[in-house]
mmCIF file of C-alpha atoms in Angstrom:
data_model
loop_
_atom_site.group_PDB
_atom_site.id
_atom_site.type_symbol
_atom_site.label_atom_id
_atom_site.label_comp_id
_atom_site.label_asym_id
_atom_site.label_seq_id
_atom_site.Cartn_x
_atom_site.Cartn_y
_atom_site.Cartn_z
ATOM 1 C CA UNK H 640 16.908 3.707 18.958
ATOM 2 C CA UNK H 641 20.676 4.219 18.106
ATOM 3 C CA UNK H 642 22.002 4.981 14.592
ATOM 4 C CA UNK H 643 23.296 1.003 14.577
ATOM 5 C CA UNK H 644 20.179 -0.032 15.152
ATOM 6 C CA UNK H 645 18.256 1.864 12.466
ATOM 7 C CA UNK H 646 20.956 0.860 10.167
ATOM 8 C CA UNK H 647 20.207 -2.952 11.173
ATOM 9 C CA UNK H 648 16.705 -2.544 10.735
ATOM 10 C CA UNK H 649 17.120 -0.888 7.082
ATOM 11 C CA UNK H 650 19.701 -3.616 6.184
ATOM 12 C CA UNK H 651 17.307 -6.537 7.005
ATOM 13 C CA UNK H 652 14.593 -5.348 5.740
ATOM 14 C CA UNK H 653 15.965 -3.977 2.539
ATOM 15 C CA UNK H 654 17.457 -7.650 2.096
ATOM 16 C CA UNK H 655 14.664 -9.114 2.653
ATOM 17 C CA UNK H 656 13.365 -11.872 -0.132
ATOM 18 C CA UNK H 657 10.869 -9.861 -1.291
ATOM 19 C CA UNK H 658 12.358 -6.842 -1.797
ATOM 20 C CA UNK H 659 15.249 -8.589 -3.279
ATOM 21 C CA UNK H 660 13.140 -9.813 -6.195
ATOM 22 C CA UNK H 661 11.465 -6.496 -7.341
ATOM 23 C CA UNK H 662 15.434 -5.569 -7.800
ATOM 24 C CA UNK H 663 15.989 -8.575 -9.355
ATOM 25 C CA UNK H 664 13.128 -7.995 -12.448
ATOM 26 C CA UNK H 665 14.268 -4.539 -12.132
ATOM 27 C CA UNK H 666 17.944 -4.823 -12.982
ATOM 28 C CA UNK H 667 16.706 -7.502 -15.935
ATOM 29 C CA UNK H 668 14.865 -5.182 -17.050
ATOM 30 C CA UNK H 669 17.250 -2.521 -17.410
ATOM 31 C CA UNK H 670 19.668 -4.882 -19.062
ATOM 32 C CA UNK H 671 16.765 -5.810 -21.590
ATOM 33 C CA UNK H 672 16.482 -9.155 -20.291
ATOM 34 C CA UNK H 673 13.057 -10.338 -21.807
ATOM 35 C CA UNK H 674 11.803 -11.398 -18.073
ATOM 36 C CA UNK H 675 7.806 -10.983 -18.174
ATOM 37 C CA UNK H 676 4.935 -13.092 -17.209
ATOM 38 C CA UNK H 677 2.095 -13.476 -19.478
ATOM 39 C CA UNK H 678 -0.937 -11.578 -18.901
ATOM 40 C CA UNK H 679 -3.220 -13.651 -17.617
ATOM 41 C CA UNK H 680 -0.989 -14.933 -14.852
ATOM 42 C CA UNK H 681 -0.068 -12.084 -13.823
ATOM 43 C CA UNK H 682 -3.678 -11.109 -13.533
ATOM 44 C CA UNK H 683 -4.434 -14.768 -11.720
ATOM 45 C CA UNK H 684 -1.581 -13.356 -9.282
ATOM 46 C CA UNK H 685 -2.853 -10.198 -8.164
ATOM 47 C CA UNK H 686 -6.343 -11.838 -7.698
ATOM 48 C CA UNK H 687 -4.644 -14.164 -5.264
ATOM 49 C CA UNK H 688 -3.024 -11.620 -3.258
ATOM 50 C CA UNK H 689 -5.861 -9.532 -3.254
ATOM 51 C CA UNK H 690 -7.890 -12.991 -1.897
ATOM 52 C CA UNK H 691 -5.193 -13.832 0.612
ATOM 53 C CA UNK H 692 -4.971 -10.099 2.110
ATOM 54 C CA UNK H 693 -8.515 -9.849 2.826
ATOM 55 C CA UNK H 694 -8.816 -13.167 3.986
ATOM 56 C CA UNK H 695 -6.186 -13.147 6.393
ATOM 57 C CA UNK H 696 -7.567 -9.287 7.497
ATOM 58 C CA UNK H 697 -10.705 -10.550 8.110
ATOM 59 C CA UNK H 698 -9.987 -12.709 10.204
ATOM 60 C CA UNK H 699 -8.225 -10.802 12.042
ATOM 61 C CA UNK H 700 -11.058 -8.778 12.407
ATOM 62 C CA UNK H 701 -12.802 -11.492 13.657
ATOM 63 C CA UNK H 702 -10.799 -12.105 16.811
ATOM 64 C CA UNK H 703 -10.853 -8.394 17.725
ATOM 65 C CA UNK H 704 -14.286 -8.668 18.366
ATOM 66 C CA UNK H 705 -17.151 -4.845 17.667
ATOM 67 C CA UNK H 706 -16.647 -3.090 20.770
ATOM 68 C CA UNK H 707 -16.316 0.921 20.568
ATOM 69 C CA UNK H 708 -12.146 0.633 20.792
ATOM 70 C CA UNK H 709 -12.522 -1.756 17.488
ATOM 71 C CA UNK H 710 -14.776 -0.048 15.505
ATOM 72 C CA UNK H 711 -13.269 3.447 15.708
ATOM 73 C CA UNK H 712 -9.767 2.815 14.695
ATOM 74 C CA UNK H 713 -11.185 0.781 11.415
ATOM 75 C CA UNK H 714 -13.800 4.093 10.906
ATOM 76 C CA UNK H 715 -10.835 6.095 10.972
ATOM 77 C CA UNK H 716 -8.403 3.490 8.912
ATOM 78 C CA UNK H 717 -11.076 3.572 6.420
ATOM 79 C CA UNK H 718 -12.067 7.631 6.089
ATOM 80 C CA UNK H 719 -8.266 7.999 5.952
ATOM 81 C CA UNK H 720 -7.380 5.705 3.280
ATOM 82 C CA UNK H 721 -10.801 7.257 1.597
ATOM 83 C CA UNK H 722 -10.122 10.719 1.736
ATOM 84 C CA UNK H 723 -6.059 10.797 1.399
ATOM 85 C CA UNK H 724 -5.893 9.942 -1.895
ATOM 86 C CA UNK H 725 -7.562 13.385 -2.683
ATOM 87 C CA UNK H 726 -5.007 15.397 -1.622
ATOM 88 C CA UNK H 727 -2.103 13.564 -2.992
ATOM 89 C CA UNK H 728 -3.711 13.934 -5.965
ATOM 90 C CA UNK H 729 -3.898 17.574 -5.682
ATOM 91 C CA UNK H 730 -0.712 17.742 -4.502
ATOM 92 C CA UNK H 731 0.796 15.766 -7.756
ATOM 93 C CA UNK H 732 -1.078 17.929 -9.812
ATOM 94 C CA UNK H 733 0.288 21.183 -8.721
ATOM 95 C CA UNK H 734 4.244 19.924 -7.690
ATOM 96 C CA UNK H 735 4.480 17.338 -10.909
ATOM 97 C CA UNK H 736 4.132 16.789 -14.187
ATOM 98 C CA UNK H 737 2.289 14.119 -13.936
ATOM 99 C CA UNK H 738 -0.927 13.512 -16.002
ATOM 100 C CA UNK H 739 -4.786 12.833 -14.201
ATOM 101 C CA UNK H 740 -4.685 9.049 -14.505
ATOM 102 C CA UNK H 741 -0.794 8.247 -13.569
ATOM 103 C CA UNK H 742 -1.434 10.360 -10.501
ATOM 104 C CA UNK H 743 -4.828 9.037 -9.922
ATOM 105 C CA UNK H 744 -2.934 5.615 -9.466
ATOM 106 C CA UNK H 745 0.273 7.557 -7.435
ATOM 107 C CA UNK H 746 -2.557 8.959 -5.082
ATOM 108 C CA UNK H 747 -4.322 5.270 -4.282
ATOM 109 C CA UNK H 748 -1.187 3.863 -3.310
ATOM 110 C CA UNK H 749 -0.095 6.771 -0.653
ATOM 111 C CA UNK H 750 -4.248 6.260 0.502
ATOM 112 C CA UNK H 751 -3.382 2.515 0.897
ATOM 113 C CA UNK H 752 -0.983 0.840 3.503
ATOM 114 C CA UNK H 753 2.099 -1.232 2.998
ATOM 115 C CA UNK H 754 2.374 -4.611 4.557
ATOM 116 C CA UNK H 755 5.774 -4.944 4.876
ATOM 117 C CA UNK H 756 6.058 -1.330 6.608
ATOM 118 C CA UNK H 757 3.327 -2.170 9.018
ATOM 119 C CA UNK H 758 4.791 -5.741 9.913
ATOM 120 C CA UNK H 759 8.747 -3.902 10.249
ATOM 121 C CA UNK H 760 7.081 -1.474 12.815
ATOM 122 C CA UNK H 761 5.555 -3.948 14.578
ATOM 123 C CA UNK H 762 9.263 -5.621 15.142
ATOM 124 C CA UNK H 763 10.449 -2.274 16.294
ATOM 125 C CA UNK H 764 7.792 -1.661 19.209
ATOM 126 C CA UNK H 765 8.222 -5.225 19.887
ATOM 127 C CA UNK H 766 11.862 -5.282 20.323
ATOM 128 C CA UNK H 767 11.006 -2.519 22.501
ATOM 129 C CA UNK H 768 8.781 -5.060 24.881
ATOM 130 C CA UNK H 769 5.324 -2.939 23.458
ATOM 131 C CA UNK H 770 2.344 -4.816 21.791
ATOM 132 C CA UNK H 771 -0.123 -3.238 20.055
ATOM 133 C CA UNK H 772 -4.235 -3.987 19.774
ATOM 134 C CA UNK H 773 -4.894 -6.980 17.462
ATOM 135 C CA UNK H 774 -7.461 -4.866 15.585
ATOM 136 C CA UNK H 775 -4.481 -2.881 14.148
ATOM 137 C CA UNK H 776 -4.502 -6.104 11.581
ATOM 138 C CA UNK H 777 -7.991 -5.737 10.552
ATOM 139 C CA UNK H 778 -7.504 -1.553 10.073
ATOM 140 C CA UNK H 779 -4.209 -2.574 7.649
ATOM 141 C CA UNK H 780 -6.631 -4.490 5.530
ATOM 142 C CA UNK H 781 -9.421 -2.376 5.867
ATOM 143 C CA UNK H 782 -7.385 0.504 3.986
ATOM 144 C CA UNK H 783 -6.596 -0.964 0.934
ATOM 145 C CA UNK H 784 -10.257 -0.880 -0.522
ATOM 146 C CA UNK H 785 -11.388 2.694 -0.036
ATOM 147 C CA UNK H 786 -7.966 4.025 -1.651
ATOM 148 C CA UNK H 787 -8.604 1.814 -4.677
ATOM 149 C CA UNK H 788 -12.037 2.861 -5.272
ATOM 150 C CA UNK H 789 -10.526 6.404 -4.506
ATOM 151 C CA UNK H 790 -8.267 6.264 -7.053
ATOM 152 C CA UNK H 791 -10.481 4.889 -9.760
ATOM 153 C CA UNK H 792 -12.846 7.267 -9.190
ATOM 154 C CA UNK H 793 -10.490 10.151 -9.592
ATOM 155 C CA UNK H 794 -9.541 8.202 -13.045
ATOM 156 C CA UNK H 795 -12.910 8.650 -13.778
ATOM 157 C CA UNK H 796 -13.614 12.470 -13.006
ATOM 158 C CA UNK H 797 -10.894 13.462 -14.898
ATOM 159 C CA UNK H 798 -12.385 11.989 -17.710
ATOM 160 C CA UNK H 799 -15.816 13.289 -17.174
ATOM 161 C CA UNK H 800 -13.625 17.038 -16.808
ATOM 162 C CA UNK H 801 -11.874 16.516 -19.718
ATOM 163 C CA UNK H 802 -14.635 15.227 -21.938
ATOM 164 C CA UNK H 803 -14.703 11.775 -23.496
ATOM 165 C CA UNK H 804 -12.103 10.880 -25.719
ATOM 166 C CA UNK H 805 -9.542 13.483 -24.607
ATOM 167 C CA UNK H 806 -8.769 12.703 -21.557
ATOM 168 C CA UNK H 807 -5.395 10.348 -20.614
ATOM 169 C CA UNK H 808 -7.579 7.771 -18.717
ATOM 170 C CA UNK H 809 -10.613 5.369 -18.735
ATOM 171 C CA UNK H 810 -14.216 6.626 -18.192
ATOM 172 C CA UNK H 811 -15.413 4.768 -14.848
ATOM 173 C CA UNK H 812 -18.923 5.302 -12.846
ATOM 174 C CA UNK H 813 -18.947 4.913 -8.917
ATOM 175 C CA UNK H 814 -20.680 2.018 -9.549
ATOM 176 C CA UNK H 815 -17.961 0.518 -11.721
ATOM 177 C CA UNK H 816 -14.770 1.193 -9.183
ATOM 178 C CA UNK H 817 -16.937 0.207 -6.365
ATOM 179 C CA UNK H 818 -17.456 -3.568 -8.575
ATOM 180 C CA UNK H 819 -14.148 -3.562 -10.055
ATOM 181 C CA UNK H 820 -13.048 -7.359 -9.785
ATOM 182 C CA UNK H 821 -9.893 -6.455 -7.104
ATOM 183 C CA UNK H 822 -11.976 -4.578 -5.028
ATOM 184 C CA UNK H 823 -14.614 -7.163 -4.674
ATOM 185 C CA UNK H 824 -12.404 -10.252 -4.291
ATOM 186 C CA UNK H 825 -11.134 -7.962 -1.468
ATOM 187 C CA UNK H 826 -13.812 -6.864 0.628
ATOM 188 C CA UNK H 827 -15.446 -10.703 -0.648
ATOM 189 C CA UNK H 828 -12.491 -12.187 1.056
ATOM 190 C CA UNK H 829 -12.690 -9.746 4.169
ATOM 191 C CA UNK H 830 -16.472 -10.650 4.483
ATOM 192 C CA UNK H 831 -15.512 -14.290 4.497
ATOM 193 C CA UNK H 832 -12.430 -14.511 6.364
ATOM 194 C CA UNK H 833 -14.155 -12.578 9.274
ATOM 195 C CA UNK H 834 -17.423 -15.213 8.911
ATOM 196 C CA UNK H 835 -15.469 -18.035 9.191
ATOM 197 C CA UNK H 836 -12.728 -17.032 11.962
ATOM 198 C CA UNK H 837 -9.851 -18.765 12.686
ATOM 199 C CA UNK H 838 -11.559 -22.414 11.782
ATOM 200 C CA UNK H 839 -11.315 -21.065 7.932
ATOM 201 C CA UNK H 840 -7.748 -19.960 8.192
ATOM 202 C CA UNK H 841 -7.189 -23.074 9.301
ATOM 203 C CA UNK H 842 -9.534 -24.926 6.398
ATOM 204 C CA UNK H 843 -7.053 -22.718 3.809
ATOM 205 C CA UNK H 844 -3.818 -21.754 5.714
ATOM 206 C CA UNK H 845 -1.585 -24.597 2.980
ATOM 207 C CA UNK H 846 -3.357 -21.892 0.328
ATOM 208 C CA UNK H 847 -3.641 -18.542 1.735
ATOM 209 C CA UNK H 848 -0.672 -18.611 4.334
ATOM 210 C CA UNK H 849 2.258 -20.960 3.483
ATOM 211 C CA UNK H 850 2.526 -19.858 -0.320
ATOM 212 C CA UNK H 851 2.055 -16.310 0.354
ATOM 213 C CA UNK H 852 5.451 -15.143 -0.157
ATOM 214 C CA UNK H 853 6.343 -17.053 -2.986
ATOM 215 C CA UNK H 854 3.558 -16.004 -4.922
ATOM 216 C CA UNK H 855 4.412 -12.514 -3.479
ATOM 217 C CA UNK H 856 8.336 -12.579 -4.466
ATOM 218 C CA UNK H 857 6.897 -13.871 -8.229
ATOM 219 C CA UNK H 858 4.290 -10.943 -8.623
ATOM 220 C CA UNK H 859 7.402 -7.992 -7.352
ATOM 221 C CA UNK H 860 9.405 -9.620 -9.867
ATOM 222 C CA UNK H 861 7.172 -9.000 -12.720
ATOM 223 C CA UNK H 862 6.519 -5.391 -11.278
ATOM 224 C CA UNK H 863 10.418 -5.089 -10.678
ATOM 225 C CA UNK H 864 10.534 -5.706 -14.582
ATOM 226 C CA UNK H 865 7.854 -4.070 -15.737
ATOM 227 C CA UNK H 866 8.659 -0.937 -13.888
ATOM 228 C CA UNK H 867 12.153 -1.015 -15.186
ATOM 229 C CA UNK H 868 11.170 -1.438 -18.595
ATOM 230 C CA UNK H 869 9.096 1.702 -18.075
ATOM 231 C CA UNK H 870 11.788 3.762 -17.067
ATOM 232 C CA UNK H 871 14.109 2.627 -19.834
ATOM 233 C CA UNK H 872 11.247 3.752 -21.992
ATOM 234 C CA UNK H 873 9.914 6.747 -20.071
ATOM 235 C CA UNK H 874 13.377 8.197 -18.436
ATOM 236 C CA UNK H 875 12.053 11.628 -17.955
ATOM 237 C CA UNK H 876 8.644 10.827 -16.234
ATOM 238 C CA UNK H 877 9.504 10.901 -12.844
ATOM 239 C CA UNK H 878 10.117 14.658 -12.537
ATOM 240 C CA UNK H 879 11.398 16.157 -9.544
ATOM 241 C CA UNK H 880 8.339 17.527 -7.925
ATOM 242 C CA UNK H 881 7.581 13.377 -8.140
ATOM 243 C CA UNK H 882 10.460 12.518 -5.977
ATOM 244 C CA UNK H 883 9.845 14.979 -3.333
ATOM 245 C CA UNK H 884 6.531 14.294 -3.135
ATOM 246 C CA UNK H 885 7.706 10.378 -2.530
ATOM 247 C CA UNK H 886 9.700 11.643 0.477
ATOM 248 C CA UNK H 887 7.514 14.308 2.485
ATOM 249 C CA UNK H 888 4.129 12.931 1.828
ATOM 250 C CA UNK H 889 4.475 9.857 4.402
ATOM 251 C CA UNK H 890 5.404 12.570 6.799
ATOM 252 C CA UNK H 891 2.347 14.791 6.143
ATOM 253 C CA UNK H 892 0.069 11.515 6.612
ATOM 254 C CA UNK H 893 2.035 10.643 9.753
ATOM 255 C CA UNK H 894 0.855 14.218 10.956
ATOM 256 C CA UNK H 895 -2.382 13.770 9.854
ATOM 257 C CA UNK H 896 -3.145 10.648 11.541
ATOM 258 C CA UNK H 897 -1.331 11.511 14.970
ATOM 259 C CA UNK H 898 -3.970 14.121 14.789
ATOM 260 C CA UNK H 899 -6.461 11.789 14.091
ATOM 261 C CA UNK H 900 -5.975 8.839 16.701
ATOM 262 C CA UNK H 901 -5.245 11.324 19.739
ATOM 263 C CA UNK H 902 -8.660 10.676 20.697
ATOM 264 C CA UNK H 903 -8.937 6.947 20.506
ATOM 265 C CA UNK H 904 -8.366 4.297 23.286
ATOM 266 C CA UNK H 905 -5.205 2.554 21.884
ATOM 267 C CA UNK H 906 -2.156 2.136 23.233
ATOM 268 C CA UNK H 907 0.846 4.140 22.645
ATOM 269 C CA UNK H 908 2.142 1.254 20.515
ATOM 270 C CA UNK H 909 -1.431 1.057 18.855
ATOM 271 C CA UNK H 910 -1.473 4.283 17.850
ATOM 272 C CA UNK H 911 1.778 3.866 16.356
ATOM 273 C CA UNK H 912 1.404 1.632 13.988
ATOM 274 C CA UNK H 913 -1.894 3.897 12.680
ATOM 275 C CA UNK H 914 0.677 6.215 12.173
ATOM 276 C CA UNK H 915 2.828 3.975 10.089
ATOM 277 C CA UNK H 916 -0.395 2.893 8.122
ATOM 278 C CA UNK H 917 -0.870 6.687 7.460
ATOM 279 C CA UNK H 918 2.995 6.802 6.037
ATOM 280 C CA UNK H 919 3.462 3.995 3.929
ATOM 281 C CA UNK H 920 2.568 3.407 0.333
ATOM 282 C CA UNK H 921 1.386 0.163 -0.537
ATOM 283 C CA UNK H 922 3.017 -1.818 -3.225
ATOM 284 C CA UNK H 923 0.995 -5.371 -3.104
ATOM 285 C CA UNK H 924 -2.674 -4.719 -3.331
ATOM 286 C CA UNK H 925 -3.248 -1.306 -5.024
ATOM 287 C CA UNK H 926 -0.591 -1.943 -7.859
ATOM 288 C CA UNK H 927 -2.158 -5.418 -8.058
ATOM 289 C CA UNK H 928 -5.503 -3.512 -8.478
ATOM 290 C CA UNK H 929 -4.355 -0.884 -10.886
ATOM 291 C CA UNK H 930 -2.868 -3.579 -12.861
ATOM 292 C CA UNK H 931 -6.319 -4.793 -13.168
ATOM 293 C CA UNK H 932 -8.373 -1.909 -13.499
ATOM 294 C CA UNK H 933 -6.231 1.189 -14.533
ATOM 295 C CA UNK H 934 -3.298 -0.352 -17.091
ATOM 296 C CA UNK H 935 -3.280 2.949 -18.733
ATOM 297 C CA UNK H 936 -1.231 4.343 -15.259
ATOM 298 C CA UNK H 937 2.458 3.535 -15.919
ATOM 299 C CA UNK H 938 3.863 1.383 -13.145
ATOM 300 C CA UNK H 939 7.362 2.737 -13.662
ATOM 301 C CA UNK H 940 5.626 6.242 -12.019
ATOM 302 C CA UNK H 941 3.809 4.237 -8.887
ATOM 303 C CA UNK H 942 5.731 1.403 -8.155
ATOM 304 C CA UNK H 943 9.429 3.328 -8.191
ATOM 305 C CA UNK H 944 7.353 5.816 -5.820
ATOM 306 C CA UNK H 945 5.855 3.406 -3.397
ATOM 307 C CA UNK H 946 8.491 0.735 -3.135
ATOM 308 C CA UNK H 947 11.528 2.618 -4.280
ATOM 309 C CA UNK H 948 11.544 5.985 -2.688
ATOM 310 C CA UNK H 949 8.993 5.579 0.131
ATOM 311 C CA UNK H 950 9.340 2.431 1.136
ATOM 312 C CA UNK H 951 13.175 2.827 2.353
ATOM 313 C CA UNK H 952 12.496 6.291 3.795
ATOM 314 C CA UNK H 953 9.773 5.069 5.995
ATOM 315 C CA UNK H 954 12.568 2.126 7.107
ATOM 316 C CA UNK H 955 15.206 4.358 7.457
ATOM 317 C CA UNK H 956 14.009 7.255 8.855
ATOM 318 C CA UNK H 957 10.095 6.908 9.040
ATOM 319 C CA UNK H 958 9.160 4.345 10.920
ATOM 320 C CA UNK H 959 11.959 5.207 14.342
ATOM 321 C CA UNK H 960 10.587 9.171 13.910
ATOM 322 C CA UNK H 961 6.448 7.265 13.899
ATOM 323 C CA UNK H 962 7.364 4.645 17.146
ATOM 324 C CA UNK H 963 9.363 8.112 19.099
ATOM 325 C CA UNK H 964 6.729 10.854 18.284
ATOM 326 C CA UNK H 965 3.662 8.063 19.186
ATOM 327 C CA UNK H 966 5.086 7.574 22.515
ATOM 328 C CA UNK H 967 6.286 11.102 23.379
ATOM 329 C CA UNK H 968 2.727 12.586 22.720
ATOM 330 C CA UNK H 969 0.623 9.387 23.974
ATOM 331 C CA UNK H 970 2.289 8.131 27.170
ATOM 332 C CA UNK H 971 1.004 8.778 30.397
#
């Protein structure tokens, strides 16, 4: 892929709707434009997305069907996104300044996938005439769960370390994260989408499918706003140690997962985009979720990270490096 065509890719995608609106609330923000939406719709919001992602990834999972070269991508999808979230925690900790429960939140999102990453890879291998396995859909939604719990429960620990009342986050038992509502109407929603197959999609496509976006644009416009009125508020807590760790992270779970899915009977292009999963930072479903169930985190911190640092590096420069080192290393 040429330097044109990377610059192409960035340019669309950068422009793209959504992405346009989270600048939009962000720039309002920053010029004090009172642009919020009231609490509980914003909360009715995330719940939908969370619904509509786990719908849509279960069924998905559905059509991919349980043999052996199903089930052990989504095992690894979902140790990943499980275990991930511990290190960039650790890793905030020692590089940042950030404090236990705003890099709790930081570390869900980087266990977590982005949508929009996965979807723009997909474009690249397939303007490259390479398909990947279907099941690559169910692993995307199958990794938003565990990094959420993940993240919650480090919320909690530090709590527990710091003793109540003195710590900078909300005391939470496994059995709390695990029940939190977003995680529930998520896995609910996977659980149903893959029970009722494509005859359900079909049932709620004019609910789950067609408004999607909309709803989607709507929600990163509130973030877009609510992040920038964070950072007019909170200039100096995005340290530097926080921006670096927005740019070399993706790469360390890109090396991590390449690792990981040598093993496994995917295609080059399959094994790809488990890369790209590893990379990206989601920012639909975990800061819907943290919204929800960590509102002490400060989305100016996680949502400039995820969307605004990582999310054009992975474009840019990511997502070509993923696609070239996948097929170098996996193509007989």
């Amino acid at each position: 892929m040429d330097i044109n065509s990377i610059l192409s890719l960035a340019a669309s995608t950068l422009g793209s709707p959504v992405v346009l609106f989270f600048i939009l609330g962000f720039l309002a923000a920053l010029a004090r434009v009172d642009l919020s939406l009231p609490q509980p719709v914003a909360k009715t919001i995330a719940l939908y997305l969370m619904l509509a992602i786990g719908f849509k990834g279960g069924v998905g999972l559905a059509d991919s069907g349980a043999g052996a070269a199903s089930v052990l991508p989504l095992l690894v999808g979902i140790l990943f996104s499980a275990m991930f979230p511990l290190l960039a925690f650790g890793a905030l900790r020692v590089a940042s300044g950030l404090g236990r429960t705003d890099a709790a939140a930081v570390a869900a999102h980087y266990g977590s996938i982005s949508i929009v990453t996965f979807l723009t890879a997909t474009q690249v291998l397939a303007d490259r005439g390479e398909a990947a396995e279907g099941i690559l859909v169910a692993v995307a939604a199958a990794m938003e769960a565990p990094a959420i719990v993940a993240g919650l429960w480090l919320a909690g620990r530090a709590v527990k370390q710091a003793g109540e009342g003195t710590a900078d986050g909300p005391s939470l038992s496994a059995r709390e994260a695990v029940l939190n509502s977003s995680v529930v109407v998520l896995l609910g929603a996977l659980a149903i989408g893959w029970f009722t197959g494509k005859d359900g999609l079909a049932d709620i496509k004019p609910f789950v499918v067609d408004p999607f976006k909309g709803v989607l644009c709507l929600f990163l416009l509130d973030m877009g706003a609510v992040a920038g009125r964070g950072l007019l508020q909170n200039r100096s807590a995005i340290d530097r140690g926080t921006v670096l760790f927005g740019l070399y992270m993706p790469l360390v779970g890109a090396a991590l997962m390449a690792l990981a899915v040598w093993p496994l009977d995917l295609s080059p292009a399959g094994k790809a985009l488990m890369i790209v999963l590893a990379a990206s930072a989601s920012y639909i479903a975990v800061p819907a979720a943290m919204r929800l169930a960590l509102p002490e985190a400060k989305p100016v911190i996680y949502t400039t990270l995820s969307l605004g640092i990582t999310f054009p590096f992975n474009v840019v420069v990511g997502i070509p490096l993923y696609v070239a080192a996948a097929f170098a290393l996996f193509a007989s």
